[in-house]
Structure formats: structure tokens, C-alpha cells
């Protein structure tokens, strides 16, 4: 099987490494990729938001399967174009990708499917902002305001704050730049990312993971695309995991079928495990980054065959997934000033070591790896438990040098110390 992966992050690097282990995968290509993915796959330059360019490349590399990593091409309908060209694609149609691309659509689907989620309101004009802010956050009953960009914002458009002025300023700046604002009630409790491979009504859940969205230790500072993750979650009871699949993901998949836009690809449910049980924070239409780096490090089943089965409507026959015992932790090394405008062009050393996945990197003519984005690397450690996996990840990280870079030192720490519990 010849596989073309679309994307350039550490998520796509992790996908390539897992695909390379599948005995049925004979050739790997990627577009546009990065300095790390060039070592595992044939690298191509295309505009990944252009259906024509992606289809032309898929034909050129004679792909049997195209795997689309990021949400933007999916929301734009690139998967539809690949399928229309007669090539198997792992990734939802433009219509189904609205589960991530349109928060209003996602809320509508969840309501129809009876799925518990935060109450919300969309504000599209500054004149309505103050009254709407009064209906959310303190003193309305929530400990904080949750203000989201209603456009795709790579995780960075969210502000959660108990400070009304800060909430208002973020909402006003989004409205000024022409983006509607989504105000939501605050969902308290540990967060879970659960990825499910979905083909119509068939849902195959992967290991649950937890993402760390704030830039600083102890969940401080602004939101990012994700600073680290670990899997599985020793504190998440099996019955809650099963409840999420049965009462949340399956009804949403069925509702999308009912609406004539069946989902085929990776349905990612982000949850908060509140005192009243799990509630959905968001659905995404693709693998999460950086959780994928931890989850796929533990997958034993052949990933190429799994994604091909979903893309060809044969997921129901795939059988149970197999996982390695133990735990995986991934820690993101970010460039100076990320999540603001990152400093780029610095030389990174130690980035070719095992367990190092690349994201914002490029290879200079002299062979040096240089930073080219905010999240530069994702370092993955595995071990018999979270403590071992953390030790391995941070050990690898200590041998990497990038001027001005930063990372969180507490990825998976509270879980490793048994400090997370749900009732
Ligand atoms: N880890 C958050 C995301 O992928 O959206």
C-alpha cells in the first residue's frame, strides 16, 4: 500500500512512523512535511488547501491511501476531491468536517444526539457583547468566562478567565477582526481527548489521552495548540470511557449519518469529566496534536490497514485494536515567544535522536535543522508507567538545544503522582 500523508506537524511525523511499521505499507510520501518527516517519507511541496494540487500529487505518487492530518484542508473539502478522483482517503467530507469547522453546527448535532455539552451563545456584533457576557461567567454562576473564536484557530483562539475585562477584550478583538465569538459555560473537571476511528455508524475508540493546553507549568499562561500529552489515563474509569463512546460518540456519528453527511475519518471528542459526568468541550474532525504522538506510540495494530479499512467502509470487519502495555508521554519544545509570534531560524541540535518528532523545523542547505514554527519538536517517551515514560521523554529533551526555547516540565506529572480523580 502506497500512502500519502498531508500535513507538516509532529502529528504527521507520528502518523508516518506508525504507518512505516505496518507490513502492508510499501511507500510513504508527505506534503509538505518538515526536516524530520523527510527522513521517513518522500517529501513534496504542494498547497495542501488546494484540492487540485493534492489530487495531482496523490496521482503522481500513485497513492492507494491519502491521510489528511490538519483540519483546514478537510473543512475546505480536499478529502471529497481525493475520493472523487477514485483514491481512498482517510478524512471526512467537507460537510462532515463542519463538526469542527462550525461550532454552531456541532452544537446542533450534539443537541439532536442528546449529548451533554456546555451551553453557549454566538455573538456576532459588539452591541450584543456586554449583555451576553452578563449571561455567562461570574456572577452568572460559572467560575470563569470561556470565550472562543468561532473560526478555526489551532487551539489558540480560546480564553478562559475569571476576569471580565480580559474576557471582554478578547471577545472585542475577535469581533474587530470579523470573527464571531462563542461564549460558553465553564466545564469544570479533568479534560480528556478521545480519538475514534469512524466509518459511518462504526466507531473504534483509541486510548484516551490528556492534553496540556496552557503554555506554562501548573496550567498557567495563554492557551496554545498543546504543550504535551500522555496516554492512557490511569485515573479514567472504564465505565466513563465506555459511556463516552456509547452515549456520545456513537449518537453523534449516527446523527451525522441521519443528516446525510456520514463521518469517515478520525472523530476527536474533547471532554471535561465534571462532577455530573462527562460533558463535551468540542468535537474535532482529525487526529489531535500533540495527543496523537503519545497514543500512536502505544498502538500495536497496523495503522495503514486500520485507516484503509475506515476509508473503504470496512471498519466493522477490522476487529479489536491491540495496544502495547505501559504509558507514553509527549512533551512539546516550543520556540521563544510561542504562542505569540515565534522566533524562527535558530539552529536546533539533538533533534535527530530517536523519540524526537518534528513539527516547525526545516533543513538548511548546510544540513543543520532550524526552527520554522512555534511548536518545534514533540519528544516522546514510553515506559512501563507514566513515571518511566516521563523520565524517558525529559531525558531525551535534555539533550536538545534550541536558543530561547521553552517546554512544560509537568506533563503527566499529576497523573503519575495519583493526584487526579473523578467521582
Ligand atoms: N490538542 C488539541 C488539538 O489538537 O486540537
Coordinates of C-alpha atoms and ligand atoms in Angstrom, one line a residue:
X1 CA 0.0 0.0 0.0
X2 CA 1.4 3.4 -1.0
X3 CA 0.3 6.1 1.5
X4 CA 0.4 9.9 1.1
X5 CA 0.2 11.9 4.3
X6 CA -0.9 15.6 4.2
X7 CA 0.4 17.9 6.8
X8 CA 3.6 19.2 8.4
X9 CA 3.4 18.7 12.2
X10 CA 4.6 16.3 14.8
X11 CA 1.2 14.6 14.4
X12 CA 2.0 13.8 10.8
X13 CA 5.5 12.6 11.8
X14 CA 3.9 10.3 14.3
X15 CA 1.4 9.0 11.7
X16 CA 4.3 8.3 9.3
X17 CA 6.3 6.4 11.9
X18 CA 3.3 4.3 12.8
X19 CA 2.4 3.7 9.1
X20 CA 6.0 2.6 8.5
X21 CA 5.6 -0.2 11.0
X22 CA 2.6 -1.7 9.0
X23 CA 3.9 -4.6 6.9
X24 CA 1.4 -3.7 4.2
X25 CA 2.7 -0.2 3.7
X26 CA 5.3 -0.2 1.0
X27 CA 5.9 3.5 0.3
X28 CA 5.3 6.7 2.2
X29 CA 5.1 10.3 0.9
X30 CA 4.3 13.5 2.7
X31 CA 3.4 17.1 1.7
X32 CA 4.7 19.5 2.8
X33 CA 6.3 17.7 5.8
X34 CA 9.3 19.0 7.8
X35 CA 13.0 18.2 8.4
X36 CA 12.1 15.1 10.4
X37 CA 9.5 13.6 8.1
X38 CA 12.0 13.9 5.2
X39 CA 13.9 11.1 6.9
X40 CA 10.9 8.7 6.7
X41 CA 9.0 9.7 3.6
X42 CA 9.4 11.1 0.2
X43 CA 8.8 14.9 0.6
X44 CA 6.7 17.0 -1.8
X45 CA 5.8 20.7 -1.9
X46 CA 2.1 21.5 -2.6
X47 CA -0.5 23.8 -1.3
X48 CA -2.4 21.4 1.0
X49 CA -5.5 23.6 0.9
X50 CA -5.8 23.1 -2.9
X51 CA -7.8 20.1 -3.9
X52 CA -6.3 20.1 -7.4
X53 CA -2.7 20.1 -6.1
X54 CA -3.4 17.4 -3.5
X55 CA -5.2 15.2 -6.1
X56 CA -2.4 15.7 -8.6
X57 CA 0.2 14.7 -6.1
X58 CA -1.8 11.6 -5.0
X59 CA -1.9 10.5 -8.6
X60 CA 1.8 11.3 -9.1
X61 CA 2.9 9.1 -6.2
X62 CA 0.2 6.5 -7.1
X63 CA -1.2 6.7 -3.6
X64 CA -3.6 3.9 -2.6
X65 CA -4.5 5.8 0.5
X66 CA -4.3 9.6 1.3
X67 CA -4.3 10.5 5.0
X68 CA -5.2 14.2 5.7
X69 CA -3.8 15.4 9.0
X70 CA -4.9 19.0 9.6
X71 CA -8.4 20.4 9.8
X72 CA -8.1 23.2 7.3
X73 CA -7.9 21.1 4.1
X74 CA -10.7 18.9 5.5
X75 CA -13.0 21.8 6.2
X76 CA -12.3 23.0 2.6
X77 CA -13.3 19.7 1.1
X78 CA -9.9 18.3 0.0
X79 CA -11.0 14.8 1.1
X80 CA -14.0 15.0 -1.2
X81 CA -11.8 15.8 -4.1
X82 CA -9.4 12.9 -3.4
X83 CA -12.3 10.5 -3.2
X84 CA -13.9 11.9 -6.4
X85 CA -10.6 11.1 -8.1
X86 CA -11.1 7.5 -7.1
X87 CA -8.4 7.4 -4.4
X88 CA -9.2 6.1 -0.9
X89 CA -9.0 8.9 1.6
X90 CA -8.8 8.9 5.4
X91 CA -10.5 12.1 6.4
X92 CA -14.1 13.4 6.5
X93 CA -16.0 15.2 3.7
X94 CA -16.4 18.9 3.8
X95 CA -20.0 18.5 5.1
X96 CA -19.0 16.2 8.0
X97 CA -15.9 18.3 8.9
X98 CA -18.4 21.0 9.9
X99 CA -18.4 19.2 13.3
X100 CA -15.1 21.1 13.8
X101 CA -15.4 23.9 11.3
X102 CA -18.7 25.3 12.5
X103 CA -19.3 25.4 16.3
X104 CA -23.0 26.2 15.6
X105 CA -23.3 23.0 13.6
X106 CA -21.5 21.0 16.2
X107 CA -23.9 22.3 18.9
X108 CA -26.9 21.5 16.8
X109 CA -25.7 17.9 16.1
X110 CA -25.0 17.4 19.8
X111 CA -28.4 18.7 20.8
X112 CA -30.1 16.4 18.3
X113 CA -27.9 13.4 19.5
X114 CA -28.7 14.2 23.2
X115 CA -25.1 14.8 24.1
X116 CA -24.2 16.8 27.2
X117 CA -22.1 19.9 26.4
X118 CA -21.6 23.4 27.6
X119 CA -24.4 25.9 27.0
X120 CA -23.3 28.5 24.5
X121 CA -24.2 31.6 22.6
X122 CA -22.7 33.1 19.5
X123 CA -22.1 36.9 19.5
X124 CA -21.5 38.5 16.1
X125 CA -21.9 42.2 16.9
X126 CA -20.2 44.3 19.5
X127 CA -23.6 45.8 20.5
X128 CA -24.6 42.4 21.9
X129 CA -21.4 41.6 23.7
X130 CA -21.9 43.1 27.2
X131 CA -25.3 41.6 27.7
X132 CA -24.1 38.2 26.5
X133 CA -21.1 38.4 28.9
X134 CA -23.5 39.0 31.7
X135 CA -25.3 35.8 30.9
X136 CA -22.0 33.8 31.3
X137 CA -19.2 33.6 33.8
X138 CA -19.3 35.1 37.3
X139 CA -21.7 36.3 38.7
X140 CA -23.9 34.2 36.4
X141 CA -22.7 31.1 38.3
X142 CA -19.6 29.9 36.4
X143 CA -16.2 30.5 37.9
X144 CA -14.9 31.8 34.6
X145 CA -15.8 33.1 31.2
X146 CA -15.0 30.9 28.2
X147 CA -14.5 33.0 25.1
X148 CA -13.8 31.2 21.8
X149 CA -13.0 32.3 18.3
X150 CA -15.8 30.8 16.1
X151 CA -13.3 30.4 13.3
X152 CA -10.6 27.6 13.2
X153 CA -7.8 29.0 15.4
X154 CA -5.5 26.0 16.1
X155 CA -6.5 26.0 19.8
X156 CA -5.2 29.5 20.3
X157 CA -8.5 31.4 20.0
X158 CA -9.7 30.3 23.4
X159 CA -9.5 32.4 26.5
X160 CA -10.8 31.1 29.9
X161 CA -10.6 33.7 32.6
X162 CA -12.4 34.9 35.8
X163 CA -11.6 38.5 34.7
X164 CA -14.5 40.1 32.9
X165 CA -12.2 42.8 31.3
X166 CA -9.9 40.2 29.9
X167 CA -12.9 38.2 28.6
X168 CA -14.4 41.3 27.0
X169 CA -11.0 42.4 25.5
X170 CA -10.5 39.0 23.8
X171 CA -14.1 38.9 22.5
X172 CA -13.9 42.5 21.3
X173 CA -10.6 41.9 19.4
X174 CA -12.1 38.8 17.7
X175 CA -15.2 40.8 16.7
X176 CA -13.0 43.6 15.4
X177 CA -11.2 41.1 13.1
X178 CA -14.5 40.0 11.8
X179 CA -14.7 36.7 13.7
X180 CA -17.9 35.8 15.5
X181 CA -17.4 34.9 19.2
X182 CA -18.7 31.8 21.0
X183 CA -19.4 32.3 24.7
X184 CA -19.7 29.1 26.7
X185 CA -20.5 28.0 30.2
X186 CA -17.4 26.8 32.0
X187 CA -17.0 23.0 32.3
X188 CA -15.0 22.1 35.4
X189 CA -13.1 18.8 35.7
X190 CA -10.1 17.0 34.2
X191 CA -10.0 17.1 30.4
X192 CA -9.9 14.0 28.2
X193 CA -9.1 13.7 24.5
X194 CA -10.6 10.6 23.0
X195 CA -9.9 9.7 19.3
X196 CA -12.3 7.4 17.5
X197 CA -11.8 6.0 14.0
X198 CA -15.2 6.3 12.5
X199 CA -16.8 5.0 9.3
X200 CA -20.5 5.9 9.2
X201 CA -22.0 4.3 12.3
X202 CA -19.0 2.2 13.1
X203 CA -16.9 3.6 15.9
X204 CA -13.5 2.3 17.0
X205 CA -12.1 4.2 20.0
X206 CA -8.3 4.6 20.6
X207 CA -6.7 5.0 24.0
X208 CA -7.8 8.1 25.9
X209 CA -5.2 10.9 26.3
X210 CA -4.9 14.2 28.1
X211 CA -3.6 17.3 26.5
X212 CA -2.0 20.4 28.2
X213 CA -3.2 23.5 26.5
X214 CA -1.8 26.3 28.6
X215 CA 1.8 27.4 27.9
X216 CA 3.1 27.3 31.5
X217 CA 3.5 24.7 34.3
X218 CA 0.5 24.4 36.5
X219 CA -1.8 25.3 33.7
X220 CA -0.7 29.0 33.6
X221 CA -0.4 31.5 30.8
X222 CA -2.2 31.6 27.5
X223 CA -3.7 28.7 25.5
X224 CA -1.6 27.1 22.9
X225 CA -2.1 24.3 20.3
X226 CA -1.0 21.9 23.1
X227 CA 2.3 21.7 25.0
X228 CA 2.3 18.0 25.8
X229 CA 0.1 14.9 26.3
X230 CA 0.1 11.4 27.8
X231 CA -1.8 8.2 27.4
X232 CA -3.5 6.2 28.7
X233 CA -5.3 7.8 31.6
X234 CA -4.9 5.7 34.7
X235 CA -7.5 7.8 36.6
X236 CA -10.3 7.4 34.0
X237 CA -12.7 4.7 35.0
X238 CA -13.6 2.2 32.2
X239 CA -17.3 2.8 32.7
X240 CA -16.8 6.5 31.9
X241 CA -14.7 5.6 28.8
X242 CA -17.5 3.3 27.6
X243 CA -20.2 5.8 28.4
X244 CA -18.5 8.4 26.2
X245 CA -18.2 6.0 23.3
X246 CA -21.8 4.7 23.7
X247 CA -23.7 7.8 24.7
X248 CA -21.7 10.5 23.0
X249 CA -19.6 9.4 20.0
X250 CA -21.9 6.8 18.6
X251 CA -25.0 9.0 18.7
X252 CA -23.1 11.9 17.1
X253 CA -21.9 9.5 14.3
X254 CA -25.5 8.2 13.9
X255 CA -26.8 11.8 13.8
X256 CA -24.3 12.7 11.0
X257 CA -25.5 9.7 9.0
X258 CA -29.1 10.8 9.6
X259 CA -28.3 14.3 8.2
X260 CA -26.8 12.8 5.1
X261 CA -23.1 13.7 6.0
X262 CA -21.7 10.4 7.4
X263 CA -18.3 10.9 9.1
X264 CA -15.4 8.9 7.7
X265 CA -12.1 9.5 9.4
X266 CA -11.0 10.5 12.9
X267 CA -13.6 11.9 15.2
X268 CA -11.9 13.5 18.2
X269 CA -14.0 14.3 21.2
X270 CA -12.6 16.7 23.8
X271 CA -14.3 16.3 27.2
X272 CA -14.4 17.6 30.7
X273 CA -15.2 15.0 33.3
X274 CA -17.4 17.1 35.5
X275 CA -18.9 16.2 38.9
X276 CA -22.1 15.5 36.9
X277 CA -20.3 13.2 34.5
X278 CA -18.6 13.7 31.1
X279 CA -19.5 16.7 29.0
X280 CA -18.3 17.6 25.5
X281 CA -16.0 20.6 25.2
X282 CA -15.6 20.2 21.4
X283 CA -15.6 17.7 18.5
X284 CA -12.7 17.8 16.0
X285 CA -12.5 16.2 12.6
X286 CA -8.9 14.9 12.7
X287 CA -6.2 13.5 15.0
X288 CA -5.3 15.9 17.8
X289 CA -1.8 17.3 18.2
X290 CA 0.1 16.5 20.5
X291 CA -2.1 13.6 21.8
X292 CA -1.5 11.6 18.6
X293 CA 2.2 11.4 19.3
X294 CA 1.5 9.7 22.7
X295 CA -1.4 7.5 21.5
X296 CA 0.3 6.1 18.4
X297 CA 3.5 5.3 20.3
X298 CA 1.4 2.6 22.1
X299 CA -0.5 1.2 19.0
X300 CA 0.3 -2.3 18.1
X301 CA -2.3 -2.8 15.4
X302 CA -1.3 -1.9 11.8
X303 CA -2.2 1.7 11.3
X304 CA -2.2 1.7 7.5
X305 CA -4.7 -1.2 7.4
X306 CA -6.9 0.5 10.1
X307 CA -7.1 3.8 8.2
X308 CA -7.6 2.0 4.8
X309 CA -10.5 -0.1 6.4
X310 CA -12.2 3.2 7.5
X311 CA -11.6 4.8 4.1
X312 CA -13.2 1.9 2.3
X313 CA -16.2 1.4 4.6
X314 CA -14.8 -1.9 6.1
X315 CA -14.1 -0.7 9.6
X316 CA -16.7 -3.0 11.1
X317 CA -14.6 -6.0 10.0
X318 CA -11.3 -4.7 11.4
X319 CA -11.6 -6.3 14.8
X320 CA -10.2 -5.2 18.2
X321 CA -7.2 -2.8 18.3
X322 CA -4.1 -4.1 20.1
X323 CA -2.0 -1.8 22.4
X324 CA 1.4 -2.1 24.0
X325 CA 1.3 -2.2 27.8
X326 CA 2.6 0.9 29.6
X327 CA 2.4 4.6 29.1
X328 CA 3.6 7.3 26.7
X329 CA 4.3 10.9 27.3
X330 CA 5.0 13.6 24.7
X331 CA 6.5 17.0 25.6
X332 CA 6.5 19.9 23.1
X333 CA 9.5 22.0 22.7
X334 CA 8.3 25.5 21.6
X335 CA 10.2 28.4 20.1
X336 CA 10.8 31.6 22.0
X337 CA 7.7 33.8 22.3
X338 CA 5.3 30.9 21.3
X339 CA 2.2 31.1 21.4
X340 CA 2.8 34.7 20.3
X341 CA 4.8 35.3 17.1
X342 CA 7.6 32.7 17.5
X343 CA 11.2 33.4 16.8
X344 CA 12.3 31.2 13.9
X345 CA 15.6 30.4 12.0
X346 CA 17.5 29.1 15.1
X347 CA 19.7 26.0 14.8
X348 CA 18.3 23.0 16.7
X349 CA 20.8 20.4 17.9
X350 CA 19.9 16.9 19.1
X351 CA 16.7 16.7 17.0
X352 CA 17.7 13.6 15.1
X353 CA 17.6 11.4 18.2
X354 CA 15.1 8.5 18.5
X355 CA 11.8 9.6 20.1
X356 CA 12.0 13.1 18.6
X357 CA 9.2 14.1 16.3
X358 CA 9.5 17.2 14.2
X359 CA 6.9 20.0 13.7
X360 CA 8.2 23.5 13.0
X361 CA 11.6 22.5 11.5
X362 CA 13.4 22.9 8.2
X363 CA 16.7 21.6 7.0
X364 CA 19.1 24.3 5.9
X365 CA 21.4 23.8 2.9
X366 CA 24.3 23.1 5.2
X367 CA 22.3 20.2 6.7
X368 CA 21.5 22.0 10.0
X369 CA 18.0 21.7 11.4
X370 CA 16.5 25.1 12.0
X371 CA 13.3 26.2 13.7
X372 CA 10.5 27.3 11.4
X373 CA 7.4 27.5 13.6
X374 CA 6.0 27.8 17.1
X375 CA 5.9 24.2 18.2
X376 CA 9.2 23.0 17.0
X377 CA 9.5 19.4 18.3
X378 CA 7.5 16.8 20.2
X379 CA 9.6 14.4 22.2
X380 CA 8.0 11.1 23.0
X381 CA 9.0 8.8 25.9
X382 CA 7.5 5.4 26.7
X383 CA 7.8 3.1 29.7
X384 CA 6.1 0.7 32.0
X385 CA 4.2 3.5 33.6
X386 CA 3.8 7.3 33.4
X387 CA 6.8 8.0 35.7
X388 CA 9.1 5.9 33.4
X389 CA 7.6 7.5 30.2
X390 CA 8.1 11.0 31.7
X391 CA 11.7 10.2 32.7
X392 CA 12.4 9.0 29.1
X393 CA 10.8 12.0 27.4
X394 CA 12.5 14.6 29.7
X395 CA 15.8 12.7 29.3
X396 CA 15.7 13.0 25.5
X397 CA 14.6 16.6 25.8
X398 CA 17.6 17.5 28.0
X399 CA 20.0 16.7 25.1
X400 CA 18.2 19.0 22.6
X401 CA 19.4 22.6 22.3
X402 CA 17.4 25.5 20.8
X403 CA 18.1 29.0 21.9
X404 CA 15.2 30.7 23.7
X405 CA 13.0 27.6 23.6
X406 CA 10.7 26.5 26.4
X407 CA 8.7 23.5 27.4
X408 CA 6.4 22.5 30.3
X409 CA 8.1 20.4 33.0
X410 CA 4.8 18.9 34.4
X411 CA 3.3 16.9 31.5
X412 CA 1.6 13.9 33.1
X413 CA 3.1 14.7 36.5
X414 CA -0.2 14.9 38.5
X415 CA -1.4 11.7 36.9
X416 CA 1.9 10.0 37.7
X417 CA 1.6 11.1 41.3
X418 CA -2.0 9.8 41.5
X419 CA -3.4 13.3 42.1
X420 CA -6.2 13.2 39.5
X421 CA -9.5 11.5 40.4
X422 CA -13.1 11.6 39.2
X423 CA -16.1 10.7 41.1
Ligands
LIG1 N1 -4.6 19.0 21.1 C1 -5.6 19.9 20.7 C2 -6.0 19.8 19.3 O1 -5.4 19.0 18.5 O2 -6.9 20.5 18.9

